[in-house]
């Protein structure tokens, strides 16, 4: 796979009669080569998967800037070799009991070049061990599941390079080649009784990637850049209940999110919980039309380093299928109540962003499916889907 992107920005700023002209340009290109092999073996009630993956990725970014007639050019080159091996086993001792366990090991070799020169301090090799375990039990109307797993989230190419983007005469954005992948550890308990569900998830956030602000007093600038936060804990609780009343199918859901993150200089605590509630409704209308009406509200609170303000919205979605044709109509935030407002407070820098009205839209979609009845679906996972340097 190969991709390329270009971005040019020309800014003229007038601050009390003082003019400043800033031009920045970025050109990025990347390559990916990936392969995967998997062997499945079945022994009665036991099924085992053993396999391996390998990928090579590279990314080159050329960037330049001209500030009031003074120009500079630079380039970053990043390459990564990633090899992974795994084993997964599934055992069903009873018809209503399933046990799954597995281990994945990923060896990553990351090399960073600045203007053609290898930078040893930003090049690294490391290995991640990613265990997983699941037990699930179901009998009549009761379903219980308990799982533990570790995932990997890798930084995007743009996060890893050193190029800077001009925002204003007091604000720039840049990347961070020192970023490591994030590896959250998850413990999840799920319980369901008929149409009532409870889901509790504890997450140990390790090396979580987040954008923060830092102040450079010598240049009177605020810099926004991604970093690996200190390890912290998160707890998510979701409780929902659904009903079927004739042609009306409502579901009410409540959610509570809590974290204990501490970060920054001076150190800040980001531990105010966020609660939310939603009412989702499906109506089975005549002529095979399905109508969805959903309203939701969320409270103030912290989402990692962001302080989110209270919010609410209502949207309507209509769906109709005729043969191979599908028609849908979406009206989002129909009352104009949704506001995108949050505060970021890191390292003594406070930034508030407030947008209103950007969420309102009406969207009509028409889809036609060719040979939908005879279409064969590919059941495997894409090669390289777990080996990419970046995540989307």
Coordinates of C-alpha atoms in Angstrom, one line a residue:
X1 CA 0.0 0.0 0.0
X2 CA 1.2 3.5 -0.8
X3 CA -0.1 6.9 0.0
X4 CA 0.8 10.6 -0.3
X5 CA -0.6 13.9 1.0
X6 CA 0.3 17.6 0.6
X7 CA -0.7 20.6 2.6
X8 CA 0.1 24.3 2.0
X9 CA -0.9 27.1 4.3
X10 CA -0.5 30.8 3.7
X11 CA -1.3 33.2 6.5
X12 CA -1.3 37.0 6.7
X13 CA -1.8 38.4 10.2
X14 CA -2.4 42.0 11.2
X15 CA -1.8 42.7 14.9
X16 CA -2.2 46.4 15.8
X17 CA -0.7 47.5 12.5
X18 CA 2.2 45.0 12.6
X19 CA 1.9 42.6 9.6
X20 CA 3.4 39.1 9.6
X21 CA 3.3 36.7 6.6
X22 CA 3.8 33.0 7.3
X23 CA 3.9 30.3 4.6
X24 CA 4.2 26.6 5.5
X25 CA 4.2 23.5 3.3
X26 CA 4.1 19.7 4.1
X27 CA 4.5 16.7 1.8
X28 CA 4.1 13.2 3.3
X29 CA 4.4 9.8 1.6
X30 CA 4.3 6.4 3.1
X31 CA 4.6 2.7 2.1
X32 CA 3.3 -0.5 3.7
X33 CA 4.2 -4.1 3.1
X34 CA 2.5 -6.7 5.3
X35 CA 2.1 -10.5 5.4
X36 CA 0.3 -12.9 7.8
X37 CA 0.0 -16.6 8.3
X38 CA -2.5 -18.5 10.5
X39 CA -2.9 -22.2 11.3
X40 CA -6.1 -23.4 12.9
X41 CA -6.3 -26.8 14.7
X42 CA -9.3 -28.4 16.2
X43 CA -9.2 -31.2 18.9
X44 CA -12.8 -32.0 19.9
X45 CA -14.0 -29.1 22.1
X46 CA -10.6 -27.4 21.9
X47 CA -9.7 -25.0 19.0
X48 CA -6.2 -23.5 18.6
X49 CA -4.9 -20.7 16.4
X50 CA -1.2 -20.2 15.9
X51 CA 0.2 -17.6 13.6
X52 CA 2.6 -14.7 12.8
X53 CA 2.6 -11.4 11.1
X54 CA 5.3 -9.1 9.7
X55 CA 5.1 -5.6 8.3
X56 CA 7.4 -2.9 7.0
X57 CA 6.3 0.7 7.0
X58 CA 8.1 3.9 6.0
X59 CA 7.1 7.5 6.0
X60 CA 8.9 10.6 4.7
X61 CA 7.8 14.1 5.4
X62 CA 9.3 17.2 3.8
X63 CA 8.3 20.5 5.3
X64 CA 9.3 24.1 4.9
X65 CA 8.3 27.5 6.3
X66 CA 8.8 31.1 5.2
X67 CA 8.3 33.7 8.0
X68 CA 8.5 37.3 6.9
X69 CA 10.8 36.4 4.0
X70 CA 13.1 34.1 6.0
X71 CA 12.8 30.4 4.9
X72 CA 13.8 27.0 6.2
X73 CA 13.6 23.4 4.9
X74 CA 13.8 20.1 6.7
X75 CA 12.7 16.5 6.3
X76 CA 11.9 13.5 8.5
X77 CA 12.2 9.8 7.5
X78 CA 10.6 7.1 9.7
X79 CA 10.8 3.3 9.1
X80 CA 9.5 0.5 11.2
X81 CA 9.9 -3.3 11.1
X82 CA 7.3 -5.1 13.2
X83 CA 7.1 -8.9 13.8
X84 CA 4.4 -10.6 15.8
X85 CA 3.6 -14.1 16.9
X86 CA 0.4 -15.3 18.7
X87 CA -1.4 -18.3 20.0
X88 CA -5.2 -18.4 20.9
X89 CA -7.1 -21.3 22.3
X90 CA -10.9 -21.7 22.7
X91 CA -12.4 -24.4 24.9
X92 CA -16.1 -25.3 25.4
X93 CA -16.4 -27.8 28.2
X94 CA -20.2 -27.2 28.3
X95 CA -22.7 -26.0 25.7
X96 CA -23.3 -22.8 27.7
X97 CA -19.7 -22.2 28.9
X98 CA -16.8 -20.9 26.7
X99 CA -13.2 -20.3 27.8
X100 CA -10.7 -18.4 25.6
X101 CA -7.1 -17.6 26.3
X102 CA -4.2 -16.3 24.2
X103 CA -0.9 -14.5 24.0
X104 CA 0.5 -12.1 21.4
X105 CA 4.1 -10.9 21.3
X106 CA 5.1 -7.9 19.1
X107 CA 8.7 -6.9 18.5
X108 CA 9.1 -3.4 17.1
X109 CA 12.2 -1.8 15.5
X110 CA 11.7 1.9 14.9
X111 CA 14.3 4.2 13.3
X112 CA 14.1 8.0 12.9
X113 CA 16.1 10.1 10.5
X114 CA 16.3 13.9 10.6
X115 CA 17.6 15.6 7.4
X116 CA 19.1 12.2 6.4
X117 CA 20.9 11.6 9.7
X118 CA 19.9 8.8 12.1
X119 CA 18.8 10.2 15.5
X120 CA 19.7 7.5 18.0
X121 CA 17.9 9.1 20.9
X122 CA 14.6 8.9 19.0
X123 CA 15.2 5.4 17.4
X124 CA 14.1 2.5 19.6
X125 CA 13.4 -1.2 19.7
X126 CA 11.0 -2.8 22.1
X127 CA 8.7 -5.8 22.7
X128 CA 5.1 -5.8 23.8
X129 CA 3.4 -8.8 25.4
X130 CA -0.3 -8.8 25.0
X131 CA -2.3 -11.5 26.9
X132 CA -6.0 -12.0 26.7
X133 CA -8.6 -14.2 28.6
X134 CA -12.4 -14.5 28.3
X135 CA -15.0 -16.6 30.1
X136 CA -18.6 -16.5 29.1
X137 CA -21.6 -18.3 30.5
X138 CA -25.2 -18.3 29.2
X139 CA -28.3 -20.0 30.6
X140 CA -31.9 -19.2 29.6
X141 CA -32.3 -15.4 29.9
X142 CA -29.0 -14.9 31.8
X143 CA -25.7 -14.1 30.1
X144 CA -22.4 -13.3 32.0
X145 CA -19.0 -12.5 30.5
X146 CA -15.6 -11.7 32.1
X147 CA -12.6 -10.7 30.0
X148 CA -9.1 -9.4 30.2
X149 CA -7.1 -8.1 27.3
X150 CA -4.3 -5.7 26.3
X151 CA -4.5 -3.7 23.1
X152 CA -1.9 -1.6 21.2
X153 CA -2.6 1.8 19.7
X154 CA 0.2 3.3 17.7
X155 CA 0.7 7.0 16.9
X156 CA -0.1 8.3 13.5
X157 CA 2.7 9.4 11.1
X158 CA 1.8 13.1 11.6
X159 CA 2.3 12.6 15.4
X160 CA 5.8 11.3 14.9
X161 CA 7.4 13.9 12.7
X162 CA 8.9 17.1 13.9
X163 CA 7.2 19.5 11.4
X164 CA 5.5 22.6 12.9
X165 CA 2.2 24.1 11.8
X166 CA 1.5 27.8 12.3
X167 CA -1.8 28.5 14.1
X168 CA -1.3 32.1 15.2
X169 CA 1.6 34.4 16.2
X170 CA 1.4 32.9 19.8
X171 CA 0.5 29.3 18.9
X172 CA 2.1 26.5 16.9
X173 CA 1.5 22.7 16.6
X174 CA 4.2 20.1 16.2
X175 CA 4.7 16.3 16.4
X176 CA 6.8 14.1 18.7
X177 CA 9.2 11.4 17.4
X178 CA 9.7 10.2 21.0
X179 CA 6.1 8.8 21.2
X180 CA 5.7 5.2 22.1
X181 CA 2.6 3.0 21.4
X182 CA -0.2 3.0 24.0
X183 CA -1.1 -0.3 25.6
X184 CA -4.2 -0.1 27.7
X185 CA -5.1 -3.1 29.9
X186 CA -8.9 -3.8 30.1
X187 CA -10.9 -5.9 32.5
X188 CA -14.6 -6.1 31.4
X189 CA -17.6 -7.6 33.2
X190 CA -20.9 -7.8 31.3
X191 CA -24.2 -9.1 32.6
X192 CA -27.5 -9.4 30.8
X193 CA -30.9 -10.5 32.1
X194 CA -33.5 -10.6 29.4
X195 CA -33.4 -7.0 28.0
X196 CA -31.4 -5.4 30.8
X197 CA -27.7 -5.1 30.4
X198 CA -24.9 -4.0 32.7
X199 CA -21.3 -3.4 31.5
X200 CA -18.4 -2.5 33.8
X201 CA -15.0 -1.8 32.3
X202 CA -11.8 -1.0 34.2
X203 CA -8.9 0.2 32.1
X204 CA -5.3 0.7 33.2
X205 CA -4.1 3.4 30.7
X206 CA -0.5 2.8 29.9
X207 CA 1.5 5.4 27.8
X208 CA -1.8 6.9 26.6
X209 CA -1.3 9.4 23.8
X210 CA -2.8 12.8 24.2
X211 CA -2.3 16.3 22.8
X212 CA -1.2 18.9 25.5
X213 CA -0.1 22.5 25.5
X214 CA 3.2 23.8 26.7
X215 CA 4.4 27.4 27.0
X216 CA 7.8 28.7 25.7
X217 CA 8.4 32.0 27.4
X218 CA 11.5 32.9 25.4
X219 CA 9.4 33.0 22.2
X220 CA 6.1 33.9 23.8
X221 CA 4.6 30.8 22.2
X222 CA 2.2 28.1 23.2
X223 CA 3.1 24.7 21.6
X224 CA 0.5 21.9 21.1
X225 CA 2.1 18.5 20.8
X226 CA 1.2 14.8 21.5
X227 CA 2.9 13.1 24.4
X228 CA 2.6 9.8 26.4
X229 CA 0.7 10.6 29.6
X230 CA 1.6 9.1 33.0
X231 CA -0.2 5.8 33.6
X232 CA -3.7 6.3 35.1
X233 CA -7.0 4.4 35.7
X234 CA -10.4 4.7 34.1
X235 CA -13.7 3.1 35.0
X236 CA -16.8 3.0 32.7
X237 CA -20.2 1.8 33.8
X238 CA -23.1 1.4 31.3
X239 CA -26.6 0.3 32.3
X240 CA -29.3 -0.1 29.6
X241 CA -32.8 -1.5 29.3
X242 CA -34.8 -2.0 26.1
X243 CA -38.5 -2.7 25.6
X244 CA -40.8 -3.8 22.7
X245 CA -44.2 -2.1 22.8
X246 CA -46.0 -3.0 19.6
X247 CA -44.3 -1.0 16.8
X248 CA -42.3 1.1 19.3
X249 CA -38.9 -0.2 20.5
X250 CA -37.4 2.1 23.1
X251 CA -34.0 1.7 24.9
X252 CA -32.8 3.9 27.8
X253 CA -29.1 3.9 28.6
X254 CA -27.1 5.6 31.4
X255 CA -23.3 5.8 31.5
X256 CA -20.7 7.0 34.1
X257 CA -17.0 7.5 33.3
X258 CA -14.4 8.2 36.0
X259 CA -10.6 8.6 35.7
X260 CA -7.8 9.6 38.2
X261 CA -5.3 11.2 35.8
X262 CA -2.7 13.6 37.2
X263 CA -0.3 15.4 34.9
X264 CA 1.6 18.6 34.2
X265 CA 3.8 21.3 35.7
X266 CA 2.2 22.5 37.8
X267 CA 0.4 19.2 38.3
X268 CA -3.3 19.2 37.6
X269 CA -5.9 16.6 38.5
X270 CA -8.4 15.5 35.9
X271 CA -10.9 13.4 38.0
X272 CA -14.3 15.0 37.6
X273 CA -16.7 12.2 36.5
X274 CA -18.9 12.5 33.3
X275 CA -22.4 11.1 33.3
X276 CA -24.7 10.7 30.3
X277 CA -28.2 9.4 29.5
X278 CA -29.8 8.6 26.2
X279 CA -33.2 7.5 25.0
X280 CA -33.2 5.6 21.7
X281 CA -36.5 4.9 19.9
X282 CA -37.2 2.7 16.9
X283 CA -40.6 2.9 15.2
X284 CA -41.7 0.3 12.7
X285 CA -43.8 2.4 10.3
X286 CA -46.0 1.2 7.4
X287 CA -44.5 0.4 4.0
X288 CA -41.4 -1.1 5.6
X289 CA -40.1 2.3 6.9
X290 CA -38.0 2.3 10.1
X291 CA -37.8 5.6 12.0
X292 CA -35.2 6.2 14.7
X293 CA -35.5 9.1 17.2
X294 CA -32.7 9.5 19.7
X295 CA -32.1 12.2 22.4
X296 CA -29.1 12.3 24.7
X297 CA -27.6 14.5 27.4
X298 CA -24.1 14.5 29.0
X299 CA -22.8 16.3 32.1
X300 CA -19.7 18.3 32.7
X301 CA -16.6 16.4 33.5
X302 CA -13.1 15.3 32.5
X303 CA -12.3 13.2 29.4
X304 CA -8.6 12.7 30.0
X305 CA -7.0 16.2 29.9
X306 CA -10.2 17.7 28.4
X307 CA -12.8 19.3 30.6
X308 CA -16.1 18.8 28.7
X309 CA -19.1 21.1 29.2
X310 CA -22.7 19.7 29.5
X311 CA -24.3 18.9 26.2
X312 CA -27.5 17.7 24.6
X313 CA -28.9 16.8 21.2
X314 CA -31.7 15.1 19.3
X315 CA -31.5 13.4 15.9
X316 CA -33.9 11.6 13.5
X317 CA -33.0 8.8 11.1
X318 CA -35.3 7.2 8.5
X319 CA -34.5 4.0 6.6
X320 CA -36.3 2.3 3.7
X321 CA -35.2 -0.6 1.5
X322 CA -36.7 -1.6 -1.9
X323 CA -35.1 -4.6 -3.5
X324 CA -31.4 -3.8 -3.9
X325 CA -32.0 -0.1 -3.2
X326 CA -31.7 1.5 0.3
X327 CA -32.7 5.0 1.1
X328 CA -31.9 6.8 4.3
X329 CA -32.5 10.3 5.6
X330 CA -30.6 11.8 8.6
X331 CA -31.5 15.1 10.4
X332 CA -28.8 15.6 13.1
X333 CA -29.2 18.0 16.1
X334 CA -32.6 19.1 14.9
X335 CA -33.1 21.7 17.7
X336 CA -29.6 23.2 17.4
X337 CA -28.7 22.4 21.1
X338 CA -25.4 20.5 20.6
X339 CA -22.4 22.6 21.4
X340 CA -18.8 21.5 21.0
X341 CA -17.2 23.2 24.0
X342 CA -14.3 22.0 26.0
X343 CA -11.4 23.4 28.1
X344 CA -7.8 22.1 27.9
X345 CA -5.7 23.0 30.9
X346 CA -2.1 21.7 30.8
X347 CA 1.2 23.0 32.0
X348 CA -0.2 26.4 33.0
X349 CA -1.8 27.0 29.6
X350 CA -5.7 27.2 29.4
X351 CA -7.3 26.9 26.0
X352 CA -11.1 27.0 25.5
X353 CA -12.7 25.9 22.3
X354 CA -16.4 26.5 21.6
X355 CA -18.2 25.6 18.4
X356 CA -22.0 25.8 18.0
X357 CA -24.1 24.9 14.9
X358 CA -21.4 22.8 13.2
X359 CA -23.3 19.6 14.2
X360 CA -26.6 20.4 12.4
X361 CA -27.1 18.7 9.0
X362 CA -29.6 16.9 6.8
X363 CA -28.2 14.0 4.8
X364 CA -29.8 11.8 2.2
X365 CA -28.1 8.6 1.2
X366 CA -29.1 6.3 -1.7
X367 CA -27.4 2.9 -2.0
X368 CA -27.6 0.1 -4.6
X369 CA -26.2 -3.3 -3.9
X370 CA -25.1 -5.5 -6.9
X371 CA -25.8 -9.2 -6.6
X372 CA -26.5 -8.8 -2.9
X373 CA -28.1 -12.3 -2.6
X374 CA -25.2 -14.2 -4.2
X375 CA -22.4 -12.0 -2.8
X376 CA -19.7 -14.1 -1.0
X377 CA -18.3 -12.5 2.1
X378 CA -14.6 -12.7 3.0
X379 CA -14.4 -14.0 6.5
X380 CA -10.7 -13.4 7.2
X381 CA -8.9 -10.4 8.7
X382 CA -7.0 -8.0 6.5
X383 CA -3.3 -8.5 6.3
X384 CA -1.4 -5.8 8.3
X385 CA -4.6 -4.7 10.1
X386 CA -2.8 -5.2 13.5
X387 CA 0.7 -4.3 12.3
X388 CA 0.2 -0.7 11.0
X389 CA 2.3 2.0 12.5
X390 CA -0.7 4.3 12.7
X391 CA -4.2 3.8 13.9
X392 CA -7.3 5.4 12.4

